């Protein structure tokens, strides 16, 4: 019988999940990680909380509140009839993309009545992921206008829902009149690897836009 060699670092419990192992920068005080802030924005019910939850390596902070009858006239649930809660402040998560690159994710609330918080959430961010739902693309326009006006680099992530019609990235680019230099990604906010690919695209785009 072949022997099993553990790849768990010394001092780390083998019961820890592989993704929870200590990173080099966590044990070497001379290596400070590069911490960057990413904003996840988009319309109501587009999947921002799902994205942060799917990729966060820590238990995400969520400010979810139950939907009530008082919001029926302002929150359109026709495309998301099963949605029972909504973000009323922000979502927060963290992911380590490299040994010394840490992304802190801040998900914005989607409803217009909470937009006054965006300025505070965006302060200090290197870029934003603007999520889009092909069933209601117009809900993406406020976020797109906001990041265009403030000059923050962003990418567009099309979150395809089960049963929704599939479109190519270029079709979405044309429908939303997104400039050619802005990356448009097709993704599934439930899949960790899909979210990571989107975040990597945003980091690369932000470096191109603000290389200093």
Short mmCIF file of C-alpha atoms in Angstrom, two decimals:
data_model
loop_
_atom_site.label_atom_id
_atom_site.label_comp_id
_atom_site.label_asym_id
_atom_site.label_seq_id
_atom_site.Cartn_x
_atom_site.Cartn_y
_atom_site.Cartn_z
CA UNK A 1 0.00 0.00 0.00
CA UNK A 2 1.41 3.36 -1.03
CA UNK A 3 2.28 5.72 1.77
CA UNK A 4 0.42 8.99 1.96
CA UNK A 5 2.51 12.14 2.24
CA UNK A 6 0.75 15.08 3.79
CA UNK A 7 1.19 18.46 2.11
CA UNK A 8 -0.08 20.31 5.16
CA UNK A 9 2.32 22.96 6.39
CA UNK A 10 3.99 22.33 9.78
CA UNK A 11 1.87 23.58 12.62
CA UNK A 12 -1.33 23.54 10.56
CA UNK A 13 -4.04 21.08 11.48
CA UNK A 14 -4.63 18.49 8.72
CA UNK A 15 -8.34 18.89 9.44
CA UNK A 16 -8.28 22.35 7.88
CA UNK A 17 -9.60 22.64 4.36
CA UNK A 18 -6.86 23.18 1.79
CA UNK A 19 -8.07 26.72 1.11
CA UNK A 20 -7.78 27.56 4.81
CA UNK A 21 -4.06 26.80 5.09
CA UNK A 22 -1.92 29.65 6.24
CA UNK A 23 -0.40 31.71 3.44
CA UNK A 24 3.31 32.65 3.46
CA UNK A 25 2.50 36.28 4.20
CA UNK A 26 0.50 35.19 7.24
CA UNK A 27 3.52 33.57 8.90
CA UNK A 28 6.32 35.84 7.61
CA UNK A 29 6.09 39.26 9.23
CA UNK A 30 8.50 40.73 6.65
CA UNK A 31 6.04 40.08 3.83
CA UNK A 32 3.12 42.46 4.07
CA UNK A 33 0.31 41.50 1.66
CA UNK A 34 -0.95 43.92 -0.96
CA UNK A 35 -4.52 44.58 0.13
CA UNK A 36 -6.90 45.91 -2.49
CA UNK A 37 -10.55 46.87 -2.36
CA UNK A 38 -13.05 45.71 -4.98
CA UNK A 39 -16.65 46.88 -5.28
CA UNK A 40 -19.38 44.57 -6.58
CA UNK A 41 -22.33 46.56 -7.93
CA UNK A 42 -25.41 46.11 -10.09
CA UNK A 43 -29.17 46.09 -10.03
CA UNK A 44 -31.52 44.57 -7.48
CA UNK A 45 -31.35 40.75 -7.30
CA UNK A 46 -28.55 40.42 -9.86
CA UNK A 47 -26.41 38.13 -7.68
CA UNK A 48 -24.01 40.39 -5.78
CA UNK A 49 -24.45 38.61 -2.46
CA UNK A 50 -24.15 35.24 -4.20
CA UNK A 51 -20.86 36.29 -5.81
CA UNK A 52 -19.30 37.45 -2.55
CA UNK A 53 -20.49 34.33 -0.73
CA UNK A 54 -19.23 31.96 -3.41
CA UNK A 55 -15.68 33.28 -3.44
CA UNK A 56 -14.99 34.54 0.09
CA UNK A 57 -12.44 32.53 2.07
CA UNK A 58 -13.90 33.90 5.31
CA UNK A 59 -17.47 33.82 6.51
CA UNK A 60 -18.90 36.79 4.58
CA UNK A 61 -20.50 39.68 6.37
CA UNK A 62 -24.02 40.17 5.06
CA UNK A 63 -26.65 42.77 5.86
CA UNK A 64 -29.66 40.89 4.56
CA UNK A 65 -33.19 41.89 5.56
CA UNK A 66 -36.46 40.11 4.82
CA UNK A 67 -38.50 41.48 1.96
CA UNK A 68 -41.76 43.00 3.20
CA UNK A 69 -45.00 44.15 1.64
CA UNK A 70 -43.81 47.73 2.06
CA UNK A 71 -41.26 47.23 -0.73
CA UNK A 72 -43.60 45.57 -3.24
CA UNK A 73 -44.23 48.81 -5.13
CA UNK A 74 -40.51 49.66 -5.48
CA UNK A 75 -38.72 46.29 -5.80
CA UNK A 76 -39.49 44.41 -9.01
CA UNK A 77 -39.54 40.69 -8.19
CA UNK A 78 -40.89 39.52 -11.55
CA UNK A 79 -37.50 38.10 -12.61
CA UNK A 80 -36.60 36.79 -9.14
CA UNK A 81 -39.89 35.59 -7.59
CA UNK A 82 -38.10 33.37 -5.06
CA UNK A 83 -36.07 36.21 -3.55
CA UNK A 84 -36.97 36.61 0.13
CA UNK A 85 -34.18 38.88 1.39
CA UNK A 86 -32.28 41.92 0.18
CA UNK A 87 -29.02 43.68 1.04
CA UNK A 88 -29.66 46.90 2.96
CA UNK A 89 -26.07 48.05 3.60
CA UNK A 90 -23.31 45.93 2.08
CA UNK A 91 -21.79 42.49 1.68
CA UNK A 92 -18.17 41.94 2.68
CA UNK A 93 -15.77 39.11 1.89
CA UNK A 94 -12.09 38.38 1.37
CA UNK A 95 -10.14 36.27 -1.11
CA UNK A 96 -6.40 35.70 -1.49
CA UNK A 97 -5.54 35.51 -5.20
CA UNK A 98 -1.79 35.04 -4.70
CA UNK A 99 0.61 34.57 -1.82
CA UNK A 100 0.65 38.30 -1.23
CA UNK A 101 -2.41 39.70 -3.04
CA UNK A 102 -5.59 39.97 -1.00
CA UNK A 103 -8.87 41.30 -2.35
CA UNK A 104 -11.49 42.72 -0.03
CA UNK A 105 -14.91 42.59 -1.67
CA UNK A 106 -17.65 45.10 -0.90
CA UNK A 107 -21.07 44.38 -2.38
CA UNK A 108 -23.33 47.40 -2.79
CA UNK A 109 -27.10 47.42 -2.22
CA UNK A 110 -29.00 47.44 -5.50
CA UNK A 111 -32.13 49.44 -4.75
CA UNK A 112 -32.18 53.14 -5.60
CA UNK A 113 -33.12 54.13 -2.04
CA UNK A 114 -29.73 52.81 -0.84
CA UNK A 115 -27.55 54.45 -3.51
CA UNK A 116 -26.54 57.21 -1.10
CA UNK A 117 -24.10 54.68 0.45
CA UNK A 118 -22.19 54.06 -2.77
CA UNK A 119 -19.76 56.95 -2.37
CA UNK A 120 -18.57 55.60 0.97
CA UNK A 121 -18.33 52.01 -0.25
CA UNK A 122 -16.36 52.97 -3.37
CA UNK A 123 -13.81 55.16 -1.58
CA UNK A 124 -10.36 53.56 -1.85
CA UNK A 125 -11.36 50.84 -4.34
CA UNK A 126 -9.14 49.95 -7.30
CA UNK A 127 -12.07 48.87 -9.43
CA UNK A 128 -15.59 47.49 -9.63
CA UNK A 129 -17.46 44.49 -10.99
CA UNK A 130 -20.76 45.61 -12.50
CA UNK A 131 -23.09 42.62 -12.61
CA UNK A 132 -25.78 42.34 -15.27
CA UNK A 133 -28.83 40.14 -15.78
CA UNK A 134 -29.76 39.70 -19.46
CA UNK A 135 -33.47 39.61 -18.54
CA UNK A 136 -33.27 43.22 -17.30
CA UNK A 137 -30.17 44.86 -18.68
CA UNK A 138 -31.55 48.34 -18.03
CA UNK A 139 -31.02 47.75 -14.30
CA UNK A 140 -27.26 47.89 -14.98
CA UNK A 141 -27.28 51.42 -16.37
CA UNK A 142 -27.18 53.31 -13.03
CA UNK A 143 -24.05 51.42 -11.93
CA UNK A 144 -22.41 51.83 -15.33
CA UNK A 145 -23.16 55.56 -15.34
CA UNK A 146 -21.84 55.89 -11.79
CA UNK A 147 -18.45 54.28 -12.47
CA UNK A 148 -18.07 56.05 -15.79
CA UNK A 149 -18.67 59.40 -14.09
CA UNK A 150 -16.27 58.78 -11.21
CA UNK A 151 -13.58 57.26 -13.45
CA UNK A 152 -13.20 54.01 -11.50
CA UNK A 153 -12.05 51.06 -13.66
CA UNK A 154 -14.71 48.39 -13.98
CA UNK A 155 -15.63 45.19 -15.79
CA UNK A 156 -19.09 43.94 -16.68
CA UNK A 157 -20.00 40.44 -15.45
CA UNK A 158 -23.09 38.91 -17.05
CA UNK A 159 -24.64 36.53 -14.54
CA UNK A 160 -26.71 33.96 -16.42
CA UNK A 161 -29.61 32.59 -14.40
CA UNK A 162 -31.16 29.17 -14.92
CA UNK A 163 -33.78 29.35 -17.65
CA UNK A 164 -32.63 32.71 -18.99
CA UNK A 165 -31.69 33.17 -22.64
CA UNK A 166 -27.96 32.91 -23.32
CA UNK A 167 -26.13 35.77 -25.01
CA UNK A 168 -22.55 36.27 -26.08
CA UNK A 169 -20.39 38.89 -24.38
CA UNK A 170 -20.30 41.04 -27.51
CA UNK A 171 -24.09 41.05 -27.72
CA UNK A 172 -24.27 42.43 -24.18
CA UNK A 173 -21.54 44.97 -24.97
CA UNK A 174 -23.57 46.27 -27.91
CA UNK A 175 -26.85 46.32 -25.96
CA UNK A 176 -25.31 48.33 -23.12
CA UNK A 177 -23.03 50.40 -25.41
CA UNK A 178 -19.99 49.44 -23.34
CA UNK A 179 -16.67 50.84 -24.65
CA UNK A 180 -14.37 48.36 -26.37
CA UNK A 181 -11.64 48.61 -23.73
CA UNK A 182 -13.99 47.47 -20.94
CA UNK A 183 -13.90 43.68 -20.38
CA UNK A 184 -17.27 41.92 -20.54
CA UNK A 185 -17.36 38.52 -18.85
CA UNK A 186 -19.95 35.73 -18.97
CA UNK A 187 -20.05 34.17 -15.52
CA UNK A 188 -21.97 32.14 -12.96
CA UNK A 189 -21.95 33.90 -9.59
CA UNK A 190 -22.49 30.55 -7.85
CA UNK A 191 -19.23 29.06 -9.14
CA UNK A 192 -16.04 30.05 -7.33
CA UNK A 193 -13.75 29.58 -10.33
CA UNK A 194 -16.04 31.68 -12.52
CA UNK A 195 -15.97 34.52 -9.99
CA UNK A 196 -12.18 34.30 -9.63
CA UNK A 197 -11.77 34.64 -13.41
CA UNK A 198 -13.88 37.80 -13.30
CA UNK A 199 -11.86 39.25 -10.40
CA UNK A 200 -8.59 38.51 -12.18
CA UNK A 201 -9.90 40.30 -15.28
CA UNK A 202 -10.78 43.32 -13.15
CA UNK A 203 -7.35 43.44 -11.46
CA UNK A 204 -5.62 43.25 -14.84
CA UNK A 205 -7.88 45.97 -16.27
CA UNK A 206 -7.34 48.21 -13.25
CA UNK A 207 -3.56 47.88 -13.64
CA UNK A 208 -3.83 48.85 -17.30
CA UNK A 209 -5.98 51.86 -16.48
CA UNK A 210 -3.93 53.04 -13.47
CA UNK A 211 -0.48 51.40 -13.78
CA UNK A 212 1.06 53.67 -11.17
#
